[in-house]
Coordinates of N, CA and C in Angstrom, one line a residue:
Chain A
G10 N 0.6 -1.4 0.0 CA 0.0 0.2 0.0 C 0.9 1.1 -0.2
E11 N 0.0 2.5 -0.2 CA 0.8 3.7 -0.1 C 1.6 3.9 1.5
N12 N 2.5 4.4 1.3 CA 3.1 5.1 2.4 C 3.6 6.6 2.3
V13 N 3.4 7.3 3.2 CA 3.5 9.0 2.8 C 4.4 9.2 4.1
E14 N 5.7 10.0 3.8 CA 6.2 10.5 4.7 C 6.3 12.2 4.9
Q15 N 6.3 12.7 6.2 CA 6.2 14.1 6.1 C 7.2 15.0 7.0
H16 N 7.6 15.9 6.5 CA 8.5 16.6 7.3 C 8.6 18.0 7.1
P17 N 9.0 18.7 8.4 CA 9.2 18.3 9.6 C 8.0 18.1 10.6
S18 N 8.1 17.4 11.5 CA 6.9 17.6 12.1 C 6.6 18.7 13.3
T19 N 7.4 19.3 13.6 CA 7.1 20.7 14.1 C 8.1 21.6 13.3
L20 N 7.5 23.0 12.8 CA 7.9 24.1 12.2 C 7.2 25.4 12.9
S21 N 8.4 26.2 13.1 CA 8.4 27.8 14.0 C 9.0 28.8 13.0
V22 N 8.0 29.4 12.7 CA 8.6 30.5 11.9 C 8.0 31.8 12.3
Q23 N 8.8 32.9 11.9 CA 8.2 34.1 12.3 C 7.4 34.6 11.4
E24 N 6.2 35.5 12.0 CA 5.3 36.2 11.1 C 5.7 36.8 10.1
G25 N 5.0 36.4 8.7 CA 5.5 37.2 7.7 C 6.6 36.4 7.3
D26 N 7.3 35.5 7.5 CA 8.2 34.7 6.7 C 7.3 33.4 6.0
S27 N 8.0 32.7 5.1 CA 7.5 31.8 4.4 C 7.8 30.3 5.3
A28 N 6.9 29.4 4.9 CA 6.9 27.9 5.5 C 6.9 26.8 4.6
V29 N 7.6 26.0 4.4 CA 7.6 25.1 3.6 C 7.5 23.5 4.1
I30 N 6.7 22.7 3.8 CA 6.2 21.3 4.7 C 6.8 20.5 3.2
K31 N 7.5 19.3 3.5 CA 7.7 18.2 2.6 C 7.2 16.9 2.8
C32 N 6.6 16.3 1.8 CA 6.2 15.1 1.8 C 6.6 14.3 1.0
T33 N 6.9 12.8 1.0 CA 7.1 12.0 -0.2 C 6.1 10.7 -0.2
Y34 N 5.9 10.1 -1.2 CA 4.8 9.1 -1.3 C 5.7 8.0 -1.9
S35 N 5.3 6.4 -1.7 CA 5.8 5.1 -2.3 C 5.0 5.0 -3.3
D36 N 3.8 4.9 -3.8 CA 3.1 4.4 -4.7 C 3.2 5.2 -5.9
S37 N 3.8 4.8 -6.7 CA 3.7 5.5 -8.2 C 2.3 5.7 -8.8
A38 N 1.5 4.9 -8.3 CA 0.1 5.0 -9.0 C -0.7 6.0 -8.2
S39 N -0.5 6.5 -7.5 CA -1.1 7.8 -6.4 C -1.1 8.8 -7.5
N40 N -2.3 9.6 -7.5 CA -2.3 10.7 -8.7 C -2.9 11.8 -8.1
Y41 N -3.4 12.0 -6.8 CA -3.8 12.9 -6.3 C -3.5 13.1 -5.0
F42 N -2.9 14.4 -4.7 CA -2.2 15.0 -3.3 C -2.8 16.1 -2.8
P43 N -4.0 16.1 -1.7 CA -4.2 17.1 -1.0 C -3.7 17.7 0.1
W44 N -4.0 18.9 0.6 CA -3.0 19.3 1.9 C -4.3 19.6 2.6
Y45 N -4.1 19.3 3.9 CA -5.3 19.7 4.7 C -4.9 20.3 6.0
K46 N -5.6 21.3 6.5 CA -5.3 22.2 7.9 C -6.2 21.5 8.7
Q47 N -5.6 21.2 10.0 CA -6.5 20.8 11.1 C -6.2 21.6 12.2
E48 N -7.3 22.3 12.8 CA -6.8 23.1 14.1 C -7.4 21.9 15.3
L49 N -7.0 22.1 16.5 CA -7.2 21.4 17.4 C -8.7 21.0 17.8
G50 N -8.8 19.6 17.5 CA -10.4 19.2 18.0 C -11.2 19.6 16.9
K51 N -10.8 19.7 15.5 CA -11.7 19.8 14.6 C -11.3 19.2 13.6
R52 N -12.4 19.3 12.6 CA -12.1 18.3 11.1 C -11.0 19.2 10.3
P53 N -10.6 18.1 9.4 CA -9.4 18.7 8.7 C -10.0 19.4 7.4
Q54 N -9.3 20.5 7.3 CA -9.9 21.3 6.3 C -8.9 21.4 5.0
L55 N -9.6 21.1 3.6 CA -8.8 21.1 2.5 C -8.4 22.4 2.3
I56 N -6.8 22.6 2.1 CA -6.6 24.4 1.7 C -6.0 24.1 0.1
I57 N -5.5 22.9 -0.3 CA -5.0 23.1 -1.7 C -4.9 21.7 -1.8
D58 N -4.9 21.4 -3.2 CA -4.5 20.0 -3.8 C -4.1 20.0 -5.1
I59 N -3.3 18.9 -5.7 CA -2.7 19.2 -6.9 C -3.1 17.9 -7.5
R60 N -3.2 17.4 -8.7 CA -3.3 16.5 -9.3 C -2.0 16.1 -10.1
S61 N -1.6 14.6 -10.7 CA -0.4 14.5 -11.1 C 0.2 15.0 -12.4
N62 N -0.8 15.2 -13.1 CA -0.6 15.9 -14.6 C -0.3 17.4 -14.3
V63 N -0.2 17.9 -12.9 CA 0.3 19.3 -12.7 C 1.5 19.4 -12.0
G64 N 2.4 20.5 -12.2 CA 3.7 20.5 -11.6 C 3.2 21.6 -10.2
E65 N 2.6 22.5 -10.4 CA 2.4 23.5 -9.3 C 1.2 24.0 -9.6
K66 N 0.7 24.6 -8.3 CA -0.8 25.1 -8.1 C -0.5 26.2 -7.2
K67 N -1.3 27.1 -7.3 CA -1.2 28.4 -6.4 C -2.5 28.8 -6.2
D68 N -2.7 29.3 -4.8 CA -3.8 30.0 -4.6 C -3.6 30.8 -3.1
Q69 N -3.3 32.2 -3.6 CA -3.0 33.2 -3.0 C -1.9 33.3 -2.2
R70 N -1.8 32.8 -1.2 CA -0.5 32.7 -0.2 C -0.1 31.4 -0.3
I71 N -0.8 30.4 -0.7 CA -0.5 29.0 -0.7 C -0.1 28.3 -2.1
A72 N 1.0 27.5 -1.9 CA 1.0 26.8 -3.3 C 1.5 25.5 -3.1
V73 N 1.4 24.4 -4.1 CA 1.9 23.2 -3.8 C 2.5 22.6 -4.9
T74 N 3.9 22.1 -5.1 CA 4.7 21.7 -5.9 C 4.6 20.2 -6.0
L75 N 4.9 19.6 -7.1 CA 5.0 18.1 -7.3 C 6.2 17.7 -8.1
N76 N 6.6 16.6 -7.7 CA 7.6 16.1 -8.7 C 7.4 14.8 -8.7
K77 N 6.9 14.3 -9.6 CA 6.5 12.9 -9.8 C 7.5 11.9 -10.0
T78 N 8.7 12.4 -10.5 CA 9.9 11.5 -10.5 C 10.6 11.3 -9.4
A79 N 10.6 12.0 -8.6 CA 11.2 11.9 -7.3 C 10.1 11.6 -6.1
K80 N 8.7 11.4 -6.5 CA 7.7 11.4 -5.6 C 7.6 11.9 -4.6
H81 N 7.9 13.3 -4.7 CA 7.5 14.1 -3.5 C 6.9 15.5 -4.1
F82 N 6.4 16.0 -2.7 CA 5.4 17.3 -2.9 C 5.4 18.2 -1.8
S83 N 5.6 19.2 -2.0 CA 5.4 20.3 -1.2 C 4.5 21.4 -1.0
L84 N 4.4 21.5 0.4 CA 3.3 23.0 0.6 C 4.2 24.1 1.0
H85 N 3.8 25.4 0.3 CA 4.5 26.7 0.4 C 3.5 27.4 0.9
I86 N 3.8 28.1 2.2 CA 3.0 28.9 2.7 C 3.8 30.3 2.9
T87 N 3.3 31.7 2.1 CA 4.3 32.7 2.0 C 3.4 33.7 2.9
E88 N 4.1 34.7 3.3 CA 3.6 36.1 4.5 C 2.9 35.3 5.5
T89 N 3.4 34.3 6.1 CA 2.8 33.5 7.2 C 2.0 34.6 8.5
Q90 N 0.8 34.1 8.8 CA 0.1 34.8 9.4 C -0.4 34.1 10.8
P91 N -0.4 34.7 11.8 CA -0.6 34.0 13.2 C -1.8 32.8 13.1
E92 N -2.7 33.3 12.2 CA -4.0 32.0 12.0 C -3.6 30.9 11.0
D93 N -2.5 31.0 10.7 CA -1.9 29.8 9.9 C -1.4 28.7 11.0
S94 N -1.3 29.3 12.1 CA -0.8 28.2 13.1 C -1.9 26.9 13.3
A95 N -1.3 25.8 12.9 CA -2.1 24.5 12.9 C -1.7 23.2 12.6
V96 N -2.2 22.3 12.7 CA -1.5 21.3 12.2 C -1.9 21.0 10.7
Y97 N -0.7 20.6 9.9 CA -1.0 20.3 8.2 C -0.8 19.1 7.7
F98 N -1.6 18.2 7.5 CA -1.0 16.9 6.6 C -1.2 17.0 5.2
C99 N -0.3 16.4 5.0 CA -0.4 16.2 3.4 C -0.9 14.4 3.1
A100 N -1.8 14.1 2.1 CA -2.1 12.8 1.7 C -1.8 12.5 0.2
A101 N -2.2 11.4 0.1 CA -1.8 10.6 -1.3 C -3.0 9.7 -1.7
M102 N -3.5 9.7 -2.8 CA -4.6 9.0 -3.1 C -4.4 8.5 -4.8
Q103 N -4.9 7.3 -5.0 CA -4.9 7.1 -6.4 C -6.5 7.2 -6.9
L104 N -6.8 8.0 -7.7 CA -8.2 8.3 -8.2 C -8.3 7.2 -9.3
S105 N -9.6 6.7 -9.2 CA -10.1 5.7 -9.9 C -11.5 6.2 -10.5
G106 N -12.0 5.4 -11.5 CA -13.0 5.5 -12.0 C -14.5 5.3 -11.1
G107 N -14.3 4.5 -10.3 CA -15.4 4.3 -9.4 C -15.3 5.1 -8.0
G108 N -14.3 5.8 -7.9 CA -14.2 6.9 -6.7 C -14.2 6.2 -5.3
A109 N -13.7 5.2 -5.1 CA -13.7 4.4 -3.9 C -12.3 4.5 -3.1
D110 N -12.0 5.4 -3.0 CA -10.4 5.3 -2.6 C -10.2 6.4 -1.7
G111 N -9.8 5.8 -0.5 CA -9.4 6.7 0.7 C -7.9 7.3 0.6
L112 N -7.8 8.0 1.7 CA -6.6 9.0 1.6 C -5.8 8.3 2.6
T113 N -4.3 8.4 2.2 CA -3.3 8.0 3.3 C -2.5 9.3 3.7
F114 N -2.6 9.5 4.8 CA -1.9 10.7 5.3 C -0.8 10.8 6.0
G115 N 0.2 11.8 5.8 CA 1.3 11.9 6.5 C 1.3 12.1 7.9
K116 N 2.3 12.1 8.6 CA 2.0 12.3 10.3 C 1.7 13.6 10.5
G117 N 1.6 14.4 9.7 CA 1.5 16.1 10.1 C 2.5 16.7 10.3
T118 N 2.4 18.0 10.4 CA 3.2 19.2 10.7 C 2.9 20.1 11.6
H119 N 3.2 20.4 12.8 CA 2.8 21.4 13.7 C 3.3 22.8 13.3
L120 N 2.6 23.7 12.5 CA 3.2 24.8 12.1 C 2.8 26.1 13.4
I121 N 3.7 26.6 13.8 CA 3.7 27.6 14.7 C 4.2 29.1 14.1
I122 N 3.3 29.9 14.4 CA 3.7 31.4 13.5 C 4.1 32.1 14.9
Q123 N 5.3 32.5 15.0 CA 5.8 33.5 16.0 C 5.6 34.8 15.7
P124 N 4.6 35.4 16.7 CA 4.3 36.8 16.6 C 5.6 37.9 16.4
Chain B
G3 N -22.0 24.4 -0.2 CA -21.2 23.4 -0.3 C -21.6 22.1 0.5
A4 N -20.8 20.7 0.4 CA -21.1 19.7 0.7 C -20.9 19.8 2.3
V5 N -21.7 19.2 3.1 CA -21.6 19.1 4.2 C -21.8 17.6 4.9
V6 N -21.1 17.3 6.0 CA -21.1 16.1 6.6 C -21.3 16.1 7.9
S7 N -22.0 15.7 8.7 CA -22.5 15.9 10.0 C -22.1 14.4 11.0
Q8 N -21.9 14.3 12.0 CA -21.5 13.2 12.9 C -22.3 13.5 14.2
H9 N -22.5 12.3 14.6 CA -23.4 12.1 16.0 C -23.0 11.0 16.7
P10 N -22.5 10.8 17.8 CA -22.4 12.3 18.6 C -21.3 12.8 18.5
S11 N -20.9 14.0 18.8 CA -19.6 14.7 19.1 C -18.9 14.3 19.9
W12 N -19.4 13.7 21.0 CA -18.4 12.9 21.8 C -19.0 12.1 22.7
V13 N -18.3 11.0 23.1 CA -19.2 10.0 24.0 C -18.3 9.3 25.1
I14 N -18.7 9.2 26.2 CA -18.2 8.3 27.0 C -18.6 7.0 27.5
C15 N -18.1 5.8 27.5 CA -18.7 4.6 27.7 C -18.0 3.7 28.6
K16 N -18.6 2.9 29.2 CA -17.7 1.9 30.0 C -17.1 0.8 29.4
S17 N -16.2 0.3 29.5 CA -15.4 -0.9 28.9 C -16.4 -2.1 28.8
G18 N -16.2 -2.7 27.5 CA -17.3 -3.8 27.3 C -18.8 -3.4 26.4
T19 N -19.1 -2.0 26.6 CA -20.1 -1.5 25.8 C -19.8 -1.3 24.4
S20 N -21.2 -1.1 23.6 CA -21.0 -1.0 22.2 C -21.3 0.4 21.9
V21 N -20.7 1.2 20.9 CA -21.1 2.6 20.7 C -21.2 2.7 19.6
K22 N -22.2 3.3 18.8 CA -22.8 3.7 17.7 C -22.3 5.2 17.2
I23 N -21.7 5.5 16.0 CA -21.4 6.9 15.5 C -22.1 7.0 14.2
E24 N -23.1 7.8 13.9 CA -23.2 8.1 12.6 C -22.7 9.2 11.7
C25 N -22.8 8.9 10.6 CA -22.0 9.9 9.6 C -23.2 10.2 8.6
R26 N -23.4 11.5 8.5 CA -24.6 11.7 7.2 C -24.0 13.0 6.6
S27 N -24.2 12.5 5.2 CA -24.1 13.8 4.2 C -25.4 14.5 4.2
L28 N -25.6 16.0 4.2 CA -26.6 16.7 4.6 C -27.2 17.1 3.1
D29 N -26.4 17.5 2.3 CA -26.9 18.0 1.1 C -26.5 17.2 -0.4
F30 N -25.9 16.2 -0.1 CA -25.5 15.5 -1.1 C -25.4 14.0 -0.8
Q31 N -25.5 13.2 -1.9 CA -25.6 11.7 -1.8 C -24.5 11.1 -2.0
A32 N -23.8 10.1 -0.9 CA -22.6 9.6 -0.9 C -22.6 8.0 -1.0
T33 N -22.3 7.7 -2.1 CA -22.3 6.1 -2.5 C -21.1 5.7 -1.6
T34 N -20.2 6.5 -1.3 CA -19.0 5.6 -0.6 C -18.7 6.7 0.7
M35 N -18.4 6.4 1.6 CA -18.1 7.1 2.8 C -16.9 6.4 3.7
F36 N -15.9 7.4 4.1 CA -14.7 6.5 4.7 C -14.6 7.1 6.2
W37 N -14.0 5.8 6.8 CA -14.0 5.9 8.2 C -12.5 6.2 8.9
Y38 N -12.0 7.2 9.3 CA -10.8 7.3 9.8 C -10.6 7.4 11.3
R39 N -9.7 7.0 12.1 CA -9.4 6.9 13.3 C -8.3 8.1 13.6
Q40 N -8.1 9.0 14.5 CA -7.1 9.7 14.9 C -6.6 9.9 16.4
F41 N -5.6 9.3 16.7 CA -5.1 9.3 18.3 C -4.3 10.6 18.4
P42 N -4.3 11.1 19.6 CA -4.0 12.4 20.0 C -2.6 12.8 19.5
K43 N -2.5 13.5 19.0 CA -1.5 14.3 18.4 C -0.6 13.2 17.4
Q44 N -1.5 12.5 16.4 CA -1.0 11.7 15.5 C -1.7 11.8 14.2
S45 N -1.8 11.3 13.1 CA -2.4 11.5 11.7 C -3.5 10.6 12.1
L46 N -4.3 10.9 10.9 CA -5.6 10.2 10.6 C -5.2 8.9 9.8
M47 N -6.0 8.0 10.3 CA -5.3 6.5 9.8 C -6.7 5.9 9.1
L48 N -6.7 5.6 7.6 CA -8.2 5.1 7.0 C -8.3 3.7 8.0
M49 N -9.4 3.6 8.4 CA -9.7 2.2 8.9 C -10.7 1.6 7.6
A50 N -11.7 1.9 7.1 CA -12.5 1.4 6.3 C -13.1 2.1 5.4
T51 N -13.6 1.6 4.3 CA -14.1 2.2 3.1 C -15.9 1.7 3.3
S52 N -16.9 2.6 3.4 CA -18.1 2.2 3.4 C -19.0 2.4 2.4
N53 N -19.4 1.3 1.5 CA -19.9 1.1 0.5 C -21.7 1.0 0.6
E54 N -22.3 1.8 0.1 CA -23.7 1.8 0.3 C -24.2 0.5 -0.5
G55 N -25.1 -0.3 0.4 CA -25.7 -1.4 -0.3 C -24.5 -2.7 -0.1
S56 N -23.5 -2.4 0.2 CA -22.6 -3.6 -0.1 C -21.7 -3.6 1.2
K57 N -20.6 -4.6 1.4 CA -20.0 -4.7 2.7 C -19.0 -3.7 2.5
A58 N -18.4 -3.2 3.9 CA -17.6 -2.2 3.9 C -15.9 -3.0 3.7
T59 N -15.1 -2.1 3.2 CA -13.7 -2.4 3.0 C -13.0 -2.0 3.9
Y60 N -12.2 -3.2 4.5 CA -11.5 -2.7 5.7 C -9.9 -2.7 5.4
E61 N -9.4 -1.8 6.1 CA -7.7 -1.4 5.9 C -7.2 -2.7 6.8
Q62 N -5.9 -3.0 6.3 CA -5.2 -4.3 7.0 C -5.0 -3.7 8.4
G63 N -5.3 -4.7 9.3 CA -5.1 -4.4 10.7 C -6.1 -4.0 11.5
V64 N -7.4 -3.6 10.7 CA -8.6 -3.3 11.4 C -9.7 -4.2 11.5
E65 N -10.0 -4.9 12.6 CA -10.9 -6.0 13.1 C -12.5 -5.7 12.4
K66 N -12.7 -6.3 11.5 CA -14.0 -6.0 10.9 C -15.3 -6.3 11.8
D67 N -15.0 -7.4 12.6 CA -16.0 -7.9 13.6 C -16.0 -6.9 14.8
K68 N -15.0 -6.2 14.8 CA -15.1 -5.2 16.0 C -15.4 -3.8 15.8
F69 N -15.2 -3.3 14.6 CA -15.8 -2.3 13.9 C -16.8 -2.7 13.0
L70 N -18.1 -2.5 13.1 CA -19.2 -2.8 12.3 C -19.6 -1.4 11.5
I71 N -19.5 -1.6 10.1 CA -19.7 -0.6 9.6 C -21.4 -1.1 8.8
N72 N -22.2 0.0 8.8 CA -23.4 -0.1 7.9 C -23.7 1.2 7.1
H73 N -23.8 0.9 6.0 CA -24.0 1.8 4.9 C -25.3 1.7 4.2
A74 N -26.4 2.0 5.1 CA -28.0 1.6 4.6 C -28.4 2.5 3.6
S75 N -28.1 3.8 3.5 CA -28.6 4.6 2.4 C -27.7 5.7 1.8
L76 N -27.8 6.4 0.9 CA -26.8 7.1 0.2 C -26.5 8.4 1.2
T77 N -26.8 8.3 2.1 CA -26.9 9.8 3.1 C -26.3 9.1 4.5
L78 N -26.6 7.8 5.0 CA -25.9 7.8 6.3 C -25.0 6.5 6.1
S79 N -24.0 6.6 6.9 CA -23.1 5.4 7.5 C -23.0 5.4 8.7
T80 N -23.0 4.3 9.4 CA -22.8 4.2 10.8 C -21.6 3.4 11.3
L81 N -21.0 3.5 12.1 CA -19.7 2.5 12.7 C -20.1 2.3 14.2
T82 N -20.1 0.9 14.4 CA -20.2 0.5 15.6 C -19.2 0.1 16.1
V83 N -18.6 0.5 17.3 CA -17.4 0.1 18.1 C -18.1 -1.2 19.0
T84 N -17.7 -2.2 18.9 CA -18.3 -3.3 19.8 C -17.5 -3.8 20.7
S85 N -17.7 -4.0 22.1 CA -17.2 -4.3 23.0 C -15.8 -3.5 23.1
A86 N -16.1 -2.1 23.4 CA -15.2 -1.1 23.5 C -14.4 -1.5 24.6
H87 N -13.0 -1.0 24.4 CA -11.8 -0.9 25.4 C -11.1 0.5 25.7
P88 N -10.3 0.6 26.6 CA -9.8 1.8 26.7 C -9.1 2.1 25.4
E89 N -8.4 1.2 24.9 CA -7.5 1.4 23.7 C -8.1 2.0 22.6
D90 N -9.6 1.9 22.4 CA -10.2 2.2 21.4 C -10.6 3.7 21.4
S91 N -10.2 4.1 22.8 CA -10.6 5.6 22.8 C -9.5 6.4 21.7
S92 N -10.4 7.5 21.1 CA -9.8 8.2 20.1 C -10.8 9.1 19.2
F93 N -10.1 9.8 18.2 CA -11.2 10.3 17.4 C -11.5 10.1 16.3
Y94 N -13.0 9.7 16.0 CA -13.1 9.0 14.8 C -13.8 9.9 13.9
I95 N -13.5 10.0 12.7 CA -14.0 10.9 11.6 C -14.3 10.4 10.5
C96 N -15.3 10.7 9.7 CA -15.8 10.2 8.8 C -15.6 11.2 7.7
S97 N -15.7 10.8 6.4 CA -15.5 11.6 5.0 C -16.5 11.0 4.2
A98 N -16.7 11.9 3.2 CA -17.7 11.6 1.9 C -17.2 12.2 0.5
R99 N -17.3 11.3 -0.4 CA -17.2 12.2 -1.5 C -18.6 12.4 -2.2
D100 N -18.6 13.9 -3.2 CA -19.9 13.8 -3.5 C -19.6 13.7 -5.0
L101 N -19.7 12.6 -5.9 CA -19.7 12.0 -7.0 C -20.7 12.4 -7.7
L102 N -21.6 12.7 -7.4 CA -22.7 13.3 -8.1 C -22.5 14.8 -8.5
A103 N -21.9 15.5 -7.8 CA -21.6 17.1 -8.1 C -21.2 17.6 -9.3
G104 N -21.1 18.6 -9.5 CA -20.3 19.1 -11.0 C -19.0 19.5 -10.5
G105 N -18.5 19.6 -9.2 CA -17.2 19.8 -8.8 C -15.9 18.8 -9.0
P106 N -15.2 19.0 -8.2 CA -14.4 17.7 -8.3 C -14.5 16.8 -7.6
I107 N -14.4 15.4 -8.4 CA -15.1 14.5 -7.5 C -14.1 13.8 -6.3
E108 N -12.9 14.3 -6.6 CA -11.9 13.8 -5.6 C -12.0 14.4 -4.1
T109 N -12.5 15.5 -4.2 CA -12.5 16.1 -2.9 C -13.4 15.1 -1.8
Q110 N -12.6 14.9 -0.7 CA -13.3 14.4 0.5 C -13.9 15.5 1.6
Y111 N -14.9 15.7 1.9 CA -15.5 16.5 3.0 C -15.6 15.8 4.1
F112 N -15.1 16.3 5.2 CA -15.0 15.5 6.5 C -16.1 15.9 7.4
G113 N -16.5 15.0 8.2 CA -17.4 15.1 9.5 C -16.6 15.8 10.6
P114 N -17.2 16.6 11.4 CA -16.5 17.1 12.5 C -16.0 16.2 13.6
G115 N -16.1 14.8 13.3 CA -15.4 13.8 14.2 C -16.1 13.7 15.4
T116 N -16.2 12.2 15.9 CA -16.4 11.9 17.1 C -15.6 11.6 18.2
R117 N -15.4 12.4 19.6 CA -14.7 11.8 20.3 C -14.8 10.9 21.5
L118 N -14.4 9.5 21.4 CA -14.9 8.4 22.1 C -13.7 8.0 23.5
L119 N -14.2 8.0 24.5 CA -13.6 7.9 25.8 C -14.1 6.6 26.5
V120 N -13.5 5.5 26.4 CA -13.5 4.3 27.1 C -12.7 4.3 28.2
L121 N -13.9 4.0 29.4 CA -13.5 4.0 30.8 C -13.1 2.6 31.3

């Protein structure tokens, strides 16, 4: 099955600086890579995702890059703000026609934005 | 947007009892729902895939006789933790995909989770 590694486990950055979280996956058949933000005790919220036919995707201060050859993808957050503090999870999945695939998550990164 | 609810939001029970958790898609039909478990300060682990009208598919290491899943309708899946023990204490989260909507089919919408504490 799929195995997703995520680093670092904790990341502390100054407000206004950029944050980068990296993930690798093992199954070359995976073709969908979402990133979730989870605040304490709450449900994961999708913040950005990318399919394997795209190398980069950006949404305002958030961007995701994908390197299929190396089987790794990264989350980039620029101009960080205090409300960005949360746990971020990467995930991987193989999209199929039946649509019946669950997500394999990384272990999470606790992002701390220092004021 | 697609909304998924869970009930109850938290439950405390005695060891040996069974607990049922409901997952509902409120404004869309979900032929497939997923059940995840999250221990404190850990990641979400996929337990099983719930298929409407058929048996659930369990991930390796998840006991199907302990975690009973029923997907009786297109908007409801239930997870029953049978003979619960303290080690089953965890945060259980369901998700669903809206395969009939006009938006991306890959997006999973998560429920708010159910916190289970077994004494």
